[in-house]
Coordinates of N, CA, C and O in Angstrom, one line a residue:
Q1 N 79.6 69.9 99.0 CA 81.0 70.0 99.4 C 81.4 68.9 100.4 O 81.9 69.2 101.5
V2 N 81.3 67.7 100.0 CA 81.6 66.5 100.8 C 82.7 65.8 100.0 O 82.5 65.6 98.8
Q3 N 83.7 65.3 100.7 CA 84.8 64.5 100.1 C 84.8 63.2 100.8 O 84.7 63.1 102.0
L4 N 85.1 62.1 100.0 CA 85.2 60.8 100.5 C 86.5 60.2 100.1 O 87.0 60.3 99.0
V5 N 87.1 59.5 101.0 CA 88.4 58.8 100.8 C 88.3 57.4 101.3 O 88.1 57.2 102.5
E6 N 88.5 56.4 100.4 CA 88.5 55.0 100.8 C 89.9 54.5 101.1 O 90.9 55.1 100.6
S7 N 90.0 53.5 101.9 CA 91.3 52.8 102.2 C 91.0 51.4 102.6 O 89.9 51.0 103.0
G8 N 92.1 50.6 102.6 CA 92.0 49.2 103.1 C 92.0 48.1 102.0 O 92.0 47.0 102.3
G9 N 92.0 48.5 100.7 CA 92.0 47.6 99.7 C 93.3 46.8 99.6 O 94.3 47.3 100.2
G10 N 93.3 45.7 98.9 CA 94.5 45.0 98.7 C 94.3 43.6 98.1 O 93.2 43.3 97.6
L11 N 95.3 42.8 98.3 CA 95.2 41.4 97.7 C 95.0 40.4 98.9 O 95.7 40.5 99.9
V12 N 94.1 39.5 98.7 CA 93.8 38.5 99.7 C 93.4 37.2 99.1 O 92.9 37.2 98.0
E13 N 93.7 36.1 99.7 CA 93.3 34.8 99.2 C 91.9 34.5 99.5 O 91.2 35.0 100.4
A14 N 91.3 33.7 98.6 CA 89.9 33.3 98.8 C 89.7 32.7 100.2 O 90.5 31.9 100.7
G15 N 88.6 33.1 100.8 CA 88.3 32.7 102.1 C 88.8 33.6 103.2 O 88.4 33.5 104.3
G16 N 89.6 34.6 102.8 CA 90.1 35.5 103.7 C 89.2 36.7 104.0 O 88.1 36.7 103.5
S17 N 89.7 37.6 104.8 CA 88.9 38.8 105.2 C 89.7 40.1 104.9 O 90.9 40.1 104.7
L18 N 88.9 41.1 104.7 CA 89.5 42.4 104.4 C 88.5 43.5 105.0 O 87.3 43.3 104.9
R19 N 89.0 44.6 105.5 CA 88.2 45.7 106.0 C 88.5 46.9 105.2 O 89.6 47.4 105.2
L20 N 87.5 47.5 104.6 CA 87.6 48.8 103.9 C 87.0 49.9 104.8 O 86.1 49.7 105.6
S21 N 87.6 51.1 104.7 CA 87.2 52.2 105.5 C 87.0 53.4 104.5 O 87.6 53.5 103.5
C22 N 86.1 54.3 104.9 CA 85.8 55.5 104.2 C 85.6 56.6 105.1 O 84.8 56.5 106.0
A23 N 86.3 57.7 104.9 CA 86.2 58.9 105.7 C 85.6 60.0 104.9 O 86.1 60.3 103.8
A24 N 84.6 60.7 105.5 CA 84.0 61.8 104.9 C 84.5 63.1 105.5 O 84.7 63.2 106.7
S25 N 84.6 64.1 104.7 CA 85.1 65.4 105.2 C 84.3 66.5 104.5 O 83.6 66.3 103.5
G26 N 84.4 67.7 105.0 CA 83.7 68.8 104.4 C 82.4 69.0 105.1 O 82.3 68.9 106.3
R27 N 81.3 69.3 104.3 CA 80.0 69.6 104.9 C 79.3 68.3 105.1 O 78.2 67.9 104.5
T28 N 79.8 67.5 106.1 CA 79.3 66.2 106.4 C 77.9 66.2 107.0 O 77.2 65.2 107.0
F29 N 77.4 67.4 107.5 CA 76.1 67.4 108.1 C 75.0 67.2 107.1 O 73.9 66.9 107.4
S30 N 75.3 67.4 105.8 CA 74.3 67.2 104.8 C 74.2 65.8 104.3 O 73.3 65.4 103.6
V31 N 75.1 64.9 104.8 CA 75.0 63.5 104.4 C 73.8 62.8 105.0 O 73.7 62.8 106.2
R32 N 73.0 62.1 104.2 CA 71.9 61.3 104.7 C 72.1 59.8 104.8 O 71.6 59.2 105.6
R33 N 72.9 59.3 103.9 CA 73.3 57.9 103.8 C 74.6 57.7 103.2 O 75.1 58.6 102.4
M34 N 75.3 56.6 103.5 CA 76.5 56.3 102.9 C 76.5 54.8 102.5 O 75.8 54.0 103.2
G35 N 77.2 54.5 101.5 CA 77.2 53.1 101.0 C 78.5 52.7 100.3 O 79.4 53.5 100.0
W36 N 78.5 51.5 99.9 CA 79.6 50.9 99.1 C 79.1 50.3 97.8 O 78.0 49.6 97.7
F37 N 79.8 50.6 96.7 CA 79.5 50.0 95.4 C 80.8 49.4 94.9 O 81.9 49.7 95.4
R38 N 80.7 48.5 93.9 CA 81.9 47.9 93.3 C 81.7 47.7 91.8 O 80.6 47.6 91.3
Q39 N 82.8 47.7 91.1 CA 82.8 47.5 89.7 C 83.9 46.6 89.3 O 85.1 46.9 89.5
A40 N 83.5 45.4 88.8 CA 84.5 44.4 88.3 C 84.8 44.6 86.8 O 83.9 45.2 86.1
P41 N 85.9 44.2 86.3 CA 86.2 44.3 84.9 C 85.1 43.7 84.0 O 84.6 42.6 84.3
G42 N 84.6 44.4 83.1 CA 83.6 43.9 82.2 C 82.2 44.0 82.7 O 81.2 43.6 82.1
K43 N 82.0 44.6 83.9 CA 80.7 44.7 84.5 C 80.4 46.1 84.9 O 81.3 46.9 85.0
G44 N 79.1 46.4 85.1 CA 78.7 47.7 85.6 C 78.9 47.9 87.1 O 79.2 46.9 87.8
R45 N 78.8 49.1 87.5 CA 78.9 49.3 88.9 C 77.7 48.8 89.6 O 76.5 49.0 89.2
E46 N 77.9 48.0 90.7 CA 76.8 47.4 91.4 C 76.8 47.8 92.9 O 77.8 48.0 93.5
F47 N 75.6 47.8 93.5 CA 75.4 48.1 94.9 C 75.9 47.0 95.7 O 75.7 45.8 95.4
V48 N 76.6 47.3 96.9 CA 77.1 46.3 97.8 C 76.4 46.4 99.1 O 75.8 45.5 99.6
A49 N 76.5 47.6 99.8 CA 75.9 47.8 101.1 C 75.7 49.2 101.4 O 76.4 50.1 100.8
A50 N 74.8 49.6 102.3 CA 74.6 51.0 102.7 C 74.1 51.1 104.1 O 73.6 50.1 104.7
I51 N 74.3 52.3 104.7 CA 73.8 52.6 106.0 C 73.1 54.0 106.0 O 73.6 54.9 105.3
R52 N 72.0 54.1 106.6 CA 71.3 55.3 106.7 C 71.5 56.0 108.1 O 71.3 55.3 109.1
W53 N 71.9 57.2 108.1 CA 72.3 57.9 109.3 C 71.1 58.1 110.3 O 71.3 58.0 111.5
S54 N 69.9 58.3 109.7 CA 68.8 58.7 110.5 C 68.4 57.6 111.5 O 68.1 57.9 112.7
D55 N 68.5 56.4 111.1 CA 68.2 55.3 112.0 C 69.2 54.1 112.0 O 69.0 53.1 112.6
S56 N 70.3 54.4 111.4 CA 71.4 53.4 111.3 C 71.0 52.1 110.6 O 71.6 51.0 110.9
S57 N 69.9 52.1 109.8 CA 69.5 50.9 109.1 C 70.5 50.6 108.0 O 71.1 51.5 107.5
T58 N 70.6 49.3 107.7 CA 71.6 48.9 106.7 C 70.9 48.0 105.7 O 69.8 47.5 105.9
D59 N 71.5 47.9 104.5 CA 71.0 47.2 103.4 C 72.2 46.5 102.7 O 73.2 47.1 102.6
Y60 N 71.9 45.3 102.1 CA 73.0 44.6 101.5 C 72.5 44.0 100.2 O 71.3 43.6 100.1
A61 N 73.4 43.8 99.3 CA 73.1 43.1 98.1 C 73.1 41.6 98.4 O 73.8 41.1 99.3
D62 N 72.2 40.9 97.7 CA 72.1 39.4 98.0 C 73.4 38.7 97.9 O 73.7 37.7 98.6
S63 N 74.3 39.1 97.0 CA 75.5 38.4 96.7 C 76.5 38.5 97.9 O 77.4 37.7 97.9
V64 N 76.3 39.5 98.8 CA 77.2 39.7 99.9 C 76.6 39.5 101.2 O 77.3 39.5 102.3
K65 N 75.3 39.3 101.3 CA 74.6 39.2 102.5 C 75.1 37.9 103.3 O 75.2 36.9 102.8
G66 N 75.4 38.2 104.6 CA 75.9 37.1 105.4 C 77.4 37.0 105.4 O 78.0 36.4 106.3
R67 N 78.1 37.7 104.5 CA 79.5 37.7 104.4 C 80.1 39.1 104.7 O 81.2 39.2 105.3
F68 N 79.4 40.1 104.3 CA 79.9 41.5 104.5 C 79.1 42.2 105.5 O 77.9 42.0 105.7
T69 N 79.7 43.1 106.3 CA 79.0 43.9 107.3 C 79.4 45.4 107.1 O 80.6 45.7 107.1
V70 N 78.4 46.2 107.0 CA 78.7 47.7 106.9 C 78.4 48.3 108.3 O 77.4 47.9 109.0
S71 N 79.2 49.2 108.7 CA 79.1 49.9 110.0 C 79.4 51.4 109.8 O 80.1 51.7 108.8
G72 N 79.0 52.2 110.7 CA 79.3 53.6 110.6 C 79.5 54.3 111.9 O 78.9 53.8 112.9
D73 N 80.2 55.3 111.9 CA 80.4 56.2 113.1 C 80.1 57.6 112.7 O 80.8 58.3 112.0
S74 N 78.9 58.1 113.1 CA 78.4 59.4 112.8 C 79.3 60.5 113.4 O 79.3 61.6 112.9
V75 N 79.9 60.2 114.5 CA 80.8 61.2 115.1 C 82.0 61.4 114.3 O 82.5 62.6 114.1
K76 N 82.6 60.3 113.9 CA 83.9 60.4 113.1 C 83.6 60.6 111.6 O 84.5 60.8 110.9
N77 N 82.3 60.5 111.2 CA 82.0 60.6 109.8 C 82.7 59.6 109.0 O 83.3 59.9 107.9
T78 N 82.7 58.3 109.4 CA 83.3 57.3 108.7 C 82.4 56.1 108.6 O 81.5 55.9 109.4
I79 N 82.6 55.2 107.6 CA 81.9 54.0 107.5 C 83.0 52.9 107.2 O 84.1 53.2 106.7
A80 N 82.6 51.7 107.4 CA 83.5 50.6 107.1 C 82.8 49.4 106.5 O 81.6 49.3 106.7
L81 N 83.5 48.6 105.8 CA 82.9 47.4 105.2 C 83.8 46.2 105.6 O 84.9 46.1 105.1
Q82 N 83.3 45.4 106.5 CA 84.1 44.2 106.9 C 83.7 43.1 106.0 O 82.5 42.7 105.9
M83 N 84.6 42.6 105.2 CA 84.4 41.5 104.2 C 85.0 40.2 104.7 O 86.2 40.2 105.0
T84 N 84.2 39.2 104.8 CA 84.7 37.9 105.2 C 84.3 36.8 104.1 O 83.5 37.1 103.2
S85 N 85.0 35.7 104.2 CA 84.7 34.6 103.2 C 84.8 35.1 101.8 O 83.9 34.8 101.0
L86 N 85.8 35.9 101.5 CA 85.9 36.5 100.2 C 86.1 35.4 99.1 O 86.7 34.4 99.3
K87 N 85.5 35.8 98.0 CA 85.5 34.9 96.8 C 86.2 35.6 95.6 O 86.2 36.9 95.6
P88 N 86.8 34.9 94.7 CA 87.4 35.6 93.5 C 86.4 36.5 92.8 O 86.9 37.5 92.3
E89 N 85.1 36.2 92.8 CA 84.2 37.1 92.2 C 83.9 38.4 92.9 O 83.2 39.2 92.4
D90 N 84.5 38.5 94.1 CA 84.4 39.8 94.8 C 85.5 40.7 94.3 O 85.5 41.9 94.8
T91 N 86.4 40.3 93.5 CA 87.4 41.2 92.9 C 86.8 42.3 92.2 O 86.0 42.1 91.3
A92 N 87.1 43.5 92.6 CA 86.5 44.7 92.0 C 87.2 46.0 92.6 O 87.9 45.9 93.6
V93 N 86.9 47.1 92.0 CA 87.2 48.4 92.6 C 86.0 48.7 93.4 O 84.9 48.8 92.9
Y94 N 86.3 49.0 94.7 CA 85.2 49.3 95.6 C 85.1 50.8 95.8 O 86.2 51.4 96.1
Y95 N 84.0 51.4 95.7 CA 83.8 52.8 95.9 C 82.9 53.2 97.1 O 81.8 52.5 97.3
C96 N 83.3 54.1 97.8 CA 82.5 54.7 98.9 C 81.6 55.8 98.2 O 82.0 56.5 97.4
A97 N 80.3 55.8 98.7 CA 79.4 56.8 98.1 C 78.6 57.4 99.2 O 78.4 56.8 100.3
A98 N 78.1 58.6 99.0 CA 77.2 59.3 99.9 C 76.1 60.0 99.2 O 76.2 60.5 98.1
G99 N 75.0 60.1 99.9 CA 73.8 60.8 99.4 C 73.4 61.9 100.3 O 73.4 61.7 101.5
T100 N 73.1 63.1 99.7 CA 72.8 64.2 100.5 C 71.3 64.5 100.5 O 70.8 65.5 101.1
R101 N 70.5 63.7 99.8 CA 69.1 63.8 99.8 C 68.5 62.6 100.4 O 69.0 61.5 100.3
I102 N 67.3 62.7 101.1 CA 66.7 61.6 101.8 C 66.4 60.5 100.9 O 66.7 59.3 101.2
A103 N 65.8 60.7 99.7 CA 65.4 59.7 98.8 C 66.1 59.9 97.4 O 65.6 59.3 96.4
G104 N 67.1 60.7 97.3 CA 67.7 61.0 96.1 C 68.9 60.0 95.8 O 69.2 59.1 96.6
P105 N 69.5 60.1 94.6 CA 70.6 59.2 94.3 C 71.9 59.6 95.0 O 72.0 60.6 95.6
Y106 N 72.8 58.6 95.1 CA 74.1 58.9 95.6 C 74.8 59.9 94.7 O 74.8 59.8 93.5
N107 N 75.3 61.0 95.3 CA 75.8 62.1 94.5 C 77.2 62.5 94.9 O 77.7 63.5 94.3
V108 N 77.8 61.8 95.8 CA 79.2 62.0 96.1 C 79.9 60.7 96.1 O 79.5 59.7 96.7
W109 N 81.1 60.6 95.5 CA 81.8 59.4 95.3 C 83.3 59.5 95.7 O 83.9 60.6 95.4
G110 N 83.8 58.5 96.2 CA 85.3 58.4 96.5 C 86.0 58.0 95.3 O 85.4 57.7 94.2
Q111 N 87.3 57.9 95.4 CA 88.2 57.6 94.2 C 88.2 56.1 93.9 O 88.7 55.7 92.9
G112 N 87.8 55.2 94.9 CA 87.8 53.8 94.7 C 89.1 53.2 95.3 O 90.2 53.8 95.3
T113 N 89.0 51.9 95.7 CA 90.1 51.1 96.2 C 90.0 49.7 95.7 O 88.9 49.1 95.7
Q114 N 91.1 49.2 95.2 CA 91.1 47.9 94.5 C 91.1 46.8 95.5 O 91.9 46.7 96.5
V115 N 90.2 45.8 95.3 CA 90.2 44.6 96.1 C 90.4 43.4 95.2 O 89.6 43.2 94.2
T116 N 91.4 42.6 95.4 CA 91.7 41.5 94.5 C 91.7 40.2 95.4 O 92.5 40.1 96.3
V117 N 90.9 39.2 95.0 CA 90.8 38.0 95.7 C 91.4 36.9 94.8 O 90.8 36.6 93.8
S118 N 92.4 36.2 95.3 CA 93.0 35.2 94.5 C 92.5 33.8 94.9 O 92.0 33.6 96.0
S119 N 92.5 32.9 94.0 CA 92.0 31.5 94.2 C 93.2 30.6 94.4 O 94.4 30.9 94.2

């Protein structure tokens, strides 16, 4: 019984920056990790970045490493994705996700927010 809501998507020019936010509500004590995924037209959903609450460790896809930064606030039950040096290929619907098992799959998903990068 966890709900996720993303915000911050929009239209930005190549090379610009954008910050996405995700707020979790409900039984947030059960959340073990939170992350970001994205899905571009004609492509499958791909992993972007994640943070683990137990030790605040983070992980990034190679395609965004060095450009995106994921952060979290366990008190507010929120995470953010700071995106810089955006490229047209970053255009996608970005989804916030949460996992309630230590090593299980992500099982809670937000509704998604559109990010469009123009060239």
